[in-house]
Amino acid sequence: MTKYYLTTAIDYANGAPHIGHAYEKIQTDVIARHFRQRYDDVYFLTGTDEHGIKMQKTAAAQGVTPKELCDSNVAKFKECWDGLGISYDQFIRTTDVEHEEIVQKIFKKLQDNGDIYKHSYTGLYCSGCESFLNPRDLTEDGLCPDHLKKPEEVKEENYFFKLSKYKDRIIEHIKKHPEFIQPEFRANEVLNQLEHIEDISVSRSKESVSWGIPVLGDDSQNIYVWIDALSNYITALGYDPEKPSEKFNKYWPADVQVIGKDILKFHAIYWPAFLMALDIPLPKTILAHGWITIDQTKMSKTIGNVIAPKDVMETFELEYPDAFRYFMMVTAPTGRDGNYSDVDFKERVNADLANNIGNLLNRTLNMQVKYFDGEIKPEFITESDNEIAKAAISTVENVKAHFDKFEVAEAAQEIVNFSNIVNKYVNDTAPWGLAKEEKMLECAKVLYNVMESMRFIATMLAPYCPNIANDVYKQLNISINPCEVKLDSLKWAEIPAGKITEKEKIKPVFLRVDSEIAGASKKA
Ligand code: MSP
C-alpha cells in the first residue's frame, strides 16, 4: 500500500481567494491527481489560517466579529475550490476546536521540554507577514519588502522558542537531503537565512492580539500564529503529543508540502525546528512555487488589479475550469514566477487544448466515420513497436519523471510535445490521401494510432484538465474516468475492435475560447 500525503499553505481568511491562492491549490491538486494515478492512497489537505492581528483588524474595520469574518470568507474559499475542481480530502480551519486543543498541547510540550522561555522584547512586527522582521531585511525606507508597509514597533513580554538551538541540525538536514527544498535553487536562500537565525516569539499578549489560541496556564498570552498555523499539517491528522492517532501514523511524514516562496522561511526553518523539538520526522519535500503577477504587475488591492478565478471563467464563458487550470500550470516553469494576462491565456489554451488536442481528435473521429463507418476491425489494431506508440509510452515515463521532481509545467510540456508529434504524424501520413488512393488498411492503422495517442494524452492530461480528459474518453467510447486509470497499467492497443462512434456522437471536446461557435454554443 503506497500512501502519499500532500498539503497546501492554509490561506488567511481575511479576504476572498484570488488567482494567486488558486495557483497553489491547482498545483497541489494536479500533483494529487497525478499521484492518484500511481499510488493507492493519496491524502490531500488544504484549509484556512484564521487567527492573528490581520483577521482582528479586518473584522473590526467591517464591524463583524473575527469568527463571522472567517466564516463568510471560508465559504468563498470552499466555493472557489469546488468550482476549480480542487479534489482535497480534508479542509482544516485553525478555528476548529480539535485543532485549537492540540495546538495548546503542542505548546505545552515545547514548554515542558525547555524549548520555550519568557522574554521581554522590542521588535518590528509586520501584520502582513504575521511576523517580527529583522531590521536587516527591511527596504531602504524601513518597509517590509513583501508588503511595502512600515512594521509596527512592539514592546512586549512574550514566549520565545529556541530556534537557534536547532540551527545546525536544520543546516545538516538541508545539505544531506537535496530533495527537502524544491526547487533546489531555493535551498541556498534558506541556508543564508539560517546564518542569521535567532530565537523567535511564539506568543503575543492578549492585549495586543486577542484573536488567538490561549496559552494554557497563562492568562496574559495567546499563541502567536506560526505555531498555530504550521501545526495544522499534523493536527488535521489527529496528531496528539500524548497519543498520535492511527491516521497520523499512517500519513505522516508528508510527501510534499506546497507553499509560496514568500513563506519558505517559515516552512524550511521554523517548521523543521518545531518538528525536531516534538521529535517528529520532517516532511520529505517543501515545494516553493513562484508568484503570479497580472500583466506583469504584482496583484494588489491598492492597484485594483486583483483577479479571482471566477473573473476568468466569466470573461471567457468557460463551462469547465480546465482551461484555467491548464493555463495556470503552464504559465511558468515550476518554482518560478508566472504571469496571467487575458491575451496569453487565450493564445495558450487555443493552441494547446483547442488546436492540438481538440481538433486532432475531431478530425480523426470524423475520418473514422467517413471511411470506416466508425468501426475498428481487428486488423486495424497496431502493435506497440511502431514509432507513435513508442513515443506515447516514453512520454508517460517522462511525465512521471517530471512529477517525481514536482515539475508540473514541464510534465505538461511533454504532453504537448507528444501531441505535436501526433499532429505532424497525421499531416505527414495524410490518412485522407491514403483513403483516396484506396490504401484502406494503412489509413485505418494511422487513425488507430491517433486514437490510441489521444487516449494516452487524455490520461496524462487528466490531472490538469479532468473534464476535458473525460470528454476525450467519452468520445473514444471509453466508459471509465481517466483520473482513475493507473499509469502503470496504461498499455498500447487497448481500444478494442468494434464500433467506436457515429457521426451524431462526435462533439468537440474543447473549442477555441474566442471562436464565435464557442460563444454561440455556450449561449444556446
Ligand atoms: N496563512 C499563511 C500560510 C500559513 S501555512 C501554515 C499565508 N496565507 S496567504 O493567504 O497570505 O497565502 C496563502 C498561499 O497563497 C501562500 O503559499 C502564498 O504564497 C500564496 N499566494 C498568495 N498570493 C500569491 C500570488 N500572487 N501568487 C502565487 N501564490 C500566492 O501566507
XYZ file of C-alpha atoms and ligand atoms in Angstrom:
555
model
C 0.000 0.000 0.000
C 1.669 3.248 -1.090
C 0.478 6.345 0.736
C 1.027 9.900 -0.401
C 0.251 12.874 1.833
C 0.308 16.384 0.417
C -0.700 19.759 1.770
C -1.108 23.373 0.658
C -0.476 26.510 2.672
C -3.587 27.495 4.598
C -4.882 30.827 3.323
C -5.581 33.810 5.547
C -9.333 34.062 5.743
C -9.378 37.872 5.888
C -10.454 38.200 2.259
C -11.721 36.264 -0.735
C -9.496 33.955 -2.823
C -7.676 35.326 -5.860
C -5.793 33.626 -8.663
C -2.560 33.593 -6.610
C -4.205 31.420 -3.962
C -5.781 29.400 -6.755
C -2.420 28.826 -8.436
C -1.151 26.942 -5.397
C -4.299 24.900 -4.883
C -4.390 23.927 -8.558
C -0.720 22.957 -8.498
C -1.269 20.766 -5.456
C -4.416 19.318 -6.964
C -2.614 18.402 -10.191
C 0.115 16.681 -8.167
C -2.528 14.885 -6.080
C -4.441 13.725 -9.140
C -1.247 12.557 -10.853
C -0.163 10.521 -7.842
C -3.640 9.050 -7.522
C -2.874 7.590 -10.952
C 0.198 5.947 -9.425
C -0.366 5.263 -5.725
C -3.081 3.571 -3.697
C -3.788 6.120 -1.022
C -3.343 9.842 -1.637
C -4.439 12.263 1.085
C -4.746 15.943 0.212
C -5.141 18.605 2.899
C -5.954 22.275 2.497
C -7.632 24.866 4.704
C -7.628 28.340 6.190
C -5.496 30.254 8.688
C -7.881 32.221 10.860
C -6.143 33.761 13.866
C -3.967 36.824 14.307
C -3.899 40.571 14.194
C -4.737 40.826 10.497
C -8.010 38.980 10.997
C -8.785 41.008 14.104
C -8.185 44.332 12.324
C -10.143 43.427 9.179
C -13.095 42.225 11.242
C -13.087 45.405 13.312
C -12.992 47.526 10.138
C -16.009 45.629 8.771
C -17.915 45.760 12.042
C -18.146 41.985 12.421
C -16.527 39.513 14.804
C -13.378 37.725 13.628
C -15.292 34.448 13.579
C -18.049 35.952 11.410
C -15.436 37.310 9.037
C -13.748 33.906 8.814
C -16.996 32.021 8.302
C -18.034 34.193 5.407
C -14.607 34.040 3.720
C -14.177 30.314 4.308
C -17.430 29.785 2.403
C -15.921 31.775 -0.501
C -12.718 29.715 -0.464
C -14.629 26.444 -0.435
C -16.927 27.558 -3.231
C -13.945 28.666 -5.283
C -12.057 25.381 -4.775
C -15.155 23.393 -5.671
C -15.569 25.433 -8.850
C -11.947 24.739 -9.778
C -12.251 21.012 -9.112
C -9.768 21.003 -6.221
C -10.056 17.425 -5.008
C -8.974 17.914 -1.403
C -9.755 15.200 1.134
C -9.866 17.490 4.142
C -10.333 21.193 4.773
C -8.907 22.310 8.099
C -9.742 25.596 9.788
C -7.435 26.790 12.549
C -10.575 27.739 14.491
C -11.626 24.053 14.590
C -11.833 23.122 18.261
C -9.819 19.922 17.750
C -7.014 21.946 16.172
C -7.028 24.564 18.923
C -6.815 21.963 21.663
C -3.905 20.134 20.094
C -2.028 23.377 19.438
C -2.287 24.127 23.159
C -0.882 20.681 23.927
C 1.935 21.135 21.424
C 2.828 24.465 23.021
C 2.768 22.839 26.453
C 5.028 20.017 25.300
C 7.540 22.512 23.885
C 7.445 24.361 27.220
C 7.898 21.144 29.207
C 10.879 20.209 27.036
C 12.520 23.544 27.811
C 12.274 24.826 24.234
C 10.102 27.795 25.171
C 11.035 30.615 27.574
C 9.578 34.013 28.503
C 11.416 37.112 27.400
C 10.894 40.882 27.194
C 11.293 42.112 23.701
C 11.114 45.128 21.414
C 10.680 44.259 17.771
C 9.289 45.324 14.426
C 6.081 43.483 13.639
C 4.575 43.197 10.162
C 0.921 42.168 10.292
C 1.044 41.260 6.580
C 3.618 38.570 7.382
C 2.224 37.991 10.888
C 5.880 38.009 11.893
C 8.611 40.061 13.528
C 11.090 41.347 10.966
C 14.811 41.687 11.271
C 15.868 45.337 10.646
C 18.432 43.906 8.206
C 15.630 42.630 5.944
C 13.746 45.944 5.590
C 13.850 48.105 2.456
C 15.933 51.298 2.465
C 12.813 53.188 3.570
C 12.308 50.828 6.503
C 9.383 48.923 4.918
C 8.574 45.204 4.868
C 9.954 44.065 1.494
C 6.908 41.847 0.787
C 4.093 44.108 1.939
C 5.752 47.509 1.465
C 4.330 48.631 4.790
C 6.109 50.108 7.772
C 6.252 47.463 10.515
C 4.890 48.415 13.904
C 7.246 48.705 16.876
C 6.084 46.221 19.520
C 7.365 46.073 23.077
C 6.079 43.063 24.957
C 6.858 40.166 27.190
C 6.329 37.085 25.035
C 7.182 33.429 24.950
C 10.165 32.622 22.789
C 11.066 29.387 21.034
C 14.724 28.321 20.993
C 15.047 28.281 17.233
C 18.810 28.854 17.393
C 19.213 25.527 19.207
C 18.077 23.703 16.024
C 20.083 25.762 13.524
C 22.893 23.236 12.992
C 20.558 20.266 12.684
C 18.452 22.074 10.098
C 21.517 23.082 8.076
C 22.715 19.486 8.160
C 19.308 18.201 7.097
C 19.106 20.582 4.145
C 22.605 19.660 2.999
C 22.027 15.923 3.364
C 18.608 15.922 1.703
C 18.684 17.864 -1.553
C 15.047 16.830 -2.116
C 13.938 18.637 1.067
C 13.674 22.085 -0.522
C 12.352 22.161 -4.068
C 13.211 23.639 -6.472
C 16.783 23.092 -5.350
C 17.884 26.629 -6.221
C 15.886 27.909 -3.234
C 17.944 25.925 -0.716
C 20.781 28.456 -0.762
C 18.387 31.240 0.086
C 17.300 29.266 3.164
C 20.867 28.425 4.163
C 21.697 32.142 4.043
C 18.703 32.985 6.233
C 19.791 30.299 8.676
C 23.109 32.069 9.162
C 21.293 34.936 10.898
C 18.627 32.971 12.690
C 17.606 33.981 16.217
C 15.057 32.666 18.701
C 11.513 33.630 17.715
C 8.497 34.979 19.539
C 5.716 32.387 19.638
C 3.079 34.252 21.613
C 1.555 37.727 21.770
C -0.003 39.466 24.711
C -3.789 39.179 24.741
C -3.956 42.951 24.910
C -2.343 43.351 21.509
C -3.714 40.211 19.846
C -6.928 38.998 21.383
C -7.917 36.715 18.488
C -5.761 33.666 19.040
C -5.413 30.381 20.914
C -4.752 30.984 24.646
C -1.541 29.655 26.186
C -2.591 27.072 28.779
C -1.845 28.298 32.286
C -1.027 31.881 31.291
C -3.956 34.240 31.051
C -1.929 37.033 29.540
C -0.799 35.347 26.306
C -2.157 33.951 23.051
C -0.199 31.545 20.877
C 1.253 33.517 18.026
C 0.115 32.451 14.592
C 3.006 30.414 13.155
C 2.970 27.602 15.746
C -0.794 27.616 15.363
C -0.738 27.737 11.544
C 2.088 25.278 10.860
C 0.688 22.703 13.256
C -2.379 22.329 11.014
C -0.446 19.832 8.899
C -0.343 17.386 11.805
C -3.402 18.352 13.865
C -5.507 17.627 10.763
C -4.304 14.037 11.000
C -5.181 13.842 14.671
C -1.634 14.212 15.991
C -1.612 14.416 19.758
C 1.664 14.712 21.699
C 0.310 12.188 24.190
C -1.048 9.687 21.718
C -0.699 10.181 17.952
C -3.693 8.844 16.023
C -3.668 5.977 13.540
C -4.269 8.461 10.760
C -1.197 10.438 11.791
C 0.932 7.298 11.908
C -0.364 6.323 8.501
C 0.166 9.579 6.598
C 2.948 11.493 8.342
C 5.580 12.469 7.228
C 4.090 14.497 4.388
C 5.420 13.606 0.960
C 5.165 17.165 -0.277
C 4.058 20.449 1.282
C 3.275 23.049 -1.357
C 3.717 26.717 -0.408
C 4.611 30.070 -1.946
C 8.185 31.344 -1.987
C 7.254 34.147 0.452
C 6.640 31.682 3.281
C 9.558 29.355 2.616
C 11.438 30.557 5.704
C 8.570 29.503 7.946
C 8.341 26.077 6.308
C 12.011 25.303 5.818
C 13.305 26.714 9.134
C 10.584 27.211 11.768
C 8.561 24.123 10.843
C 11.504 21.655 10.896
C 12.607 23.133 14.224
C 9.149 22.664 15.770
C 9.040 19.104 14.454
C 12.520 18.326 15.756
C 11.522 19.709 19.141
C 8.449 17.465 19.121
C 10.563 14.533 17.927
C 8.519 14.066 14.774
C 10.090 13.253 11.376
C 10.355 16.096 8.866
C 8.289 16.246 5.668
C 10.083 14.801 2.658
C 9.757 17.892 0.486
C 8.796 21.529 0.812
C 7.876 22.728 -2.661
C 8.026 26.512 -3.018
C 6.180 27.888 -6.004
C 6.684 31.303 -7.525
C 4.240 34.183 -7.516
C 1.613 35.069 -10.085
C 1.528 38.596 -11.402
C -1.205 40.180 -13.524
C 0.026 41.724 -16.744
C 3.496 41.631 -15.147
C 2.333 43.640 -12.111
C 2.072 42.432 -8.516
C -1.571 41.872 -7.581
C -2.722 44.386 -5.020
C -5.925 45.862 -3.695
C -4.395 49.343 -3.926
C -3.633 48.967 -7.632
C -7.048 47.312 -8.054
C -5.761 44.520 -10.290
C -6.770 41.557 -8.135
C -8.364 38.826 -10.248
C -10.444 35.963 -8.924
C -10.678 32.665 -10.795
C -14.363 33.313 -11.480
C -13.440 36.532 -13.333
C -11.518 34.458 -15.876
C -14.296 31.879 -16.074
C -16.823 34.647 -16.759
C -14.701 36.615 -19.236
C -14.279 33.544 -21.423
C -17.637 31.946 -20.584
C -15.872 28.742 -19.651
C -18.030 25.742 -18.945
C -15.257 23.889 -17.123
C -12.342 25.191 -15.039
C -9.970 23.012 -17.101
C -8.563 25.704 -19.415
C -7.850 27.997 -16.480
C -6.242 25.158 -14.519
C -4.158 24.261 -17.541
C -3.012 27.801 -18.204
C -2.027 28.403 -14.601
C 0.108 25.294 -14.631
C 1.994 26.159 -17.797
C 2.437 29.889 -17.316
C 5.865 29.427 -15.736
C 8.405 26.687 -15.069
C 7.608 25.176 -11.685
C 9.056 27.275 -8.879
C 9.436 30.440 -10.977
C 7.105 33.428 -11.062
C 4.307 33.300 -13.596
C 2.029 35.844 -15.181
C -1.629 35.946 -16.109
C -2.974 38.027 -18.969
C -6.159 37.502 -20.988
C -4.154 37.558 -24.216
C -1.676 34.892 -23.082
C -4.488 32.781 -21.690
C -6.380 32.854 -24.966
C -3.337 32.088 -27.090
C -2.090 29.244 -24.957
C -5.322 27.348 -24.434
C -6.379 27.819 -28.050
C -3.059 26.459 -29.279
C -2.712 23.508 -26.912
C -6.229 22.473 -25.982
C -8.347 23.564 -28.963
C -5.983 23.140 -31.911
C -3.516 20.479 -30.845
C -5.824 18.207 -28.929
C -9.475 19.076 -29.636
C -9.112 19.468 -33.409
C -6.956 16.428 -33.818
C -9.466 14.203 -32.078
C -12.342 15.698 -34.010
C -10.705 15.290 -37.399
C -9.700 11.722 -36.608
C -13.124 10.599 -35.448
C -14.737 12.222 -38.474
C -12.394 10.306 -40.777
C -13.084 7.113 -38.835
C -16.786 7.574 -39.567
C -16.340 8.695 -43.150
C -14.004 5.887 -44.222
C -14.933 3.044 -41.882
C -18.416 3.846 -40.633
C -16.943 4.379 -37.164
C -15.847 0.764 -36.995
C -12.480 -0.626 -35.851
C -11.733 -4.028 -37.345
C -9.293 -6.382 -35.542
C -6.695 -5.940 -38.297
C -6.664 -2.140 -37.753
C -5.173 -2.566 -34.292
C -1.487 -1.656 -34.277
C 1.463 -3.106 -32.364
C 3.310 -1.172 -29.699
C 6.547 -1.256 -31.692
C 5.508 1.491 -34.124
C 7.065 4.940 -33.740
C 3.934 6.689 -32.459
C 3.275 4.006 -29.847
C 6.879 4.219 -28.690
C 6.635 7.998 -28.385
C 3.395 7.647 -26.375
C 4.933 5.134 -23.997
C 8.098 7.158 -23.458
C 6.014 10.306 -22.870
C 4.332 8.562 -19.929
C 7.739 7.781 -18.446
C 8.915 11.368 -18.965
C 5.762 12.768 -17.387
C 6.244 10.527 -14.350
C 9.890 11.550 -14.024
C 8.875 15.233 -14.071
C 6.231 14.698 -11.413
C 8.774 12.902 -9.244
C 10.547 16.275 -9.181
C 7.232 18.190 -8.980
C 7.846 19.720 -12.404
C 4.216 20.248 -13.221
C 4.723 22.749 -16.072
C 7.471 20.634 -17.585
C 5.319 17.498 -17.494
C 2.544 19.380 -19.321
C 5.047 20.407 -21.964
C 5.911 16.713 -22.536
C 2.241 16.040 -23.244
C 2.054 18.983 -25.647
C 5.268 17.855 -27.364
C 3.729 14.448 -27.883
C 0.537 15.974 -29.282
C 2.748 17.933 -31.708
C 4.343 14.672 -32.799
C 0.917 13.147 -33.389
C -0.274 16.187 -35.350
C 2.830 16.038 -37.501
C 2.301 12.290 -37.995
C -1.227 12.903 -39.276
C -0.066 15.633 -41.622
C 2.841 13.517 -42.904
C 0.874 10.310 -43.392
C -2.239 12.159 -44.682
C -4.879 9.490 -43.987
C -7.310 11.348 -46.312
C -4.760 10.841 -49.125
C -4.389 7.176 -48.240
C -8.168 6.787 -48.424
C -8.218 8.489 -51.826
C -5.592 6.037 -53.034
C -7.722 3.266 -51.533
C -4.948 2.163 -49.176
C -7.625 1.474 -46.575
C -5.709 -0.739 -44.164
C -2.855 1.765 -43.984
C -5.348 4.579 -43.444
C -7.132 2.637 -40.688
C -3.866 1.981 -38.889
C -2.930 5.650 -38.925
C -6.329 6.546 -37.457
C -5.995 3.821 -34.840
C -2.582 5.161 -33.828
C -4.037 8.629 -33.438
C -6.987 7.431 -31.356
C -4.681 5.449 -29.080
C -2.438 8.506 -28.795
C -5.460 10.573 -27.812
C -6.256 8.045 -25.094
C -2.700 8.359 -23.768
C -2.849 12.158 -23.964
C -6.189 12.300 -22.147
C -4.905 10.026 -19.385
C -1.786 12.099 -18.784
C -3.721 15.351 -19.127
C -6.471 14.310 -16.711
C -4.758 15.761 -13.602
C -4.713 19.193 -15.300
C -7.979 19.012 -17.247
C -10.152 16.342 -15.632
C -13.334 17.284 -17.508
C -11.830 17.656 -20.964
C -9.902 14.405 -20.493
C -13.097 12.656 -19.512
C -14.822 14.046 -22.614
C -11.976 12.710 -24.768
C -12.531 9.294 -23.181
C -16.266 9.531 -23.873
C -15.597 10.464 -27.495
C -13.397 7.382 -27.734
C -16.269 5.342 -26.290
C -14.348 4.567 -23.072
C -16.669 4.483 -20.117
C -14.186 4.804 -17.226
C -12.842 8.109 -15.921
C -9.238 8.827 -16.958
C -8.470 10.155 -13.462
C -8.992 6.617 -12.207
C -6.618 4.975 -14.645
C -3.308 3.852 -13.148
C -0.421 4.980 -15.325
C 1.403 1.702 -14.836
C -1.478 -0.193 -16.359
C -1.662 2.085 -19.393
C -0.839 -0.208 -22.313
C -0.895 0.353 -26.052
C -3.693 -1.058 -28.235
C -6.441 -1.226 -25.646
C -9.136 0.427 -27.739
C -10.954 -2.727 -28.799
C -12.267 -3.739 -32.189
C -15.883 -2.691 -32.747
C -17.901 0.460 -33.333
C -16.146 3.421 -31.782
C -18.509 6.220 -32.801
C -21.096 7.537 -35.237
C -21.457 10.903 -36.912
C -24.059 12.323 -34.492
C -21.941 11.464 -31.466
C -18.852 13.400 -32.484
C -18.560 16.595 -30.467
C -15.634 18.962 -29.993
C -14.023 18.477 -26.576
C -12.607 21.985 -26.438
C -13.481 24.928 -28.667
C -11.257 27.955 -29.165
C -12.140 30.352 -26.362
C -12.582 33.266 -28.764
C -14.469 31.449 -31.502
C -17.959 32.557 -32.412
C -19.126 28.953 -32.343
C -17.841 28.645 -28.788
C -19.730 31.742 -27.665
C -22.885 30.738 -29.534
C -22.854 27.157 -28.300
C -22.404 28.315 -24.744
C -25.238 30.800 -25.011
C -27.560 28.300 -26.675
N -1.606 31.866 6.238
C -0.320 31.901 5.679
C 0.187 30.493 5.368
C 0.225 29.576 6.547
S 0.716 27.970 6.072
C 0.898 27.156 7.504
C -0.345 32.690 4.363
N -1.565 32.920 3.839
S -1.816 33.748 2.474
O -3.238 33.752 2.292
O -1.156 35.005 2.530
O -1.139 32.932 1.336
C -1.511 31.584 1.125
C -0.682 30.989 -0.005
O -1.004 31.670 -1.216
C 0.824 31.171 0.242
O 1.525 29.990 -0.066
C 1.187 32.272 -0.716
O 2.497 32.171 -1.207
C 0.185 32.036 -1.841
N -0.036 33.247 -2.626
C -0.607 34.418 -2.221
N -0.545 35.306 -3.261
C 0.074 34.723 -4.321
C 0.338 35.092 -5.651
N 0.078 36.299 -6.133
N 0.861 34.145 -6.460
C 1.072 32.850 -6.058
N 0.853 32.487 -4.812
C 0.481 33.424 -3.890
O 0.709 33.030 3.875
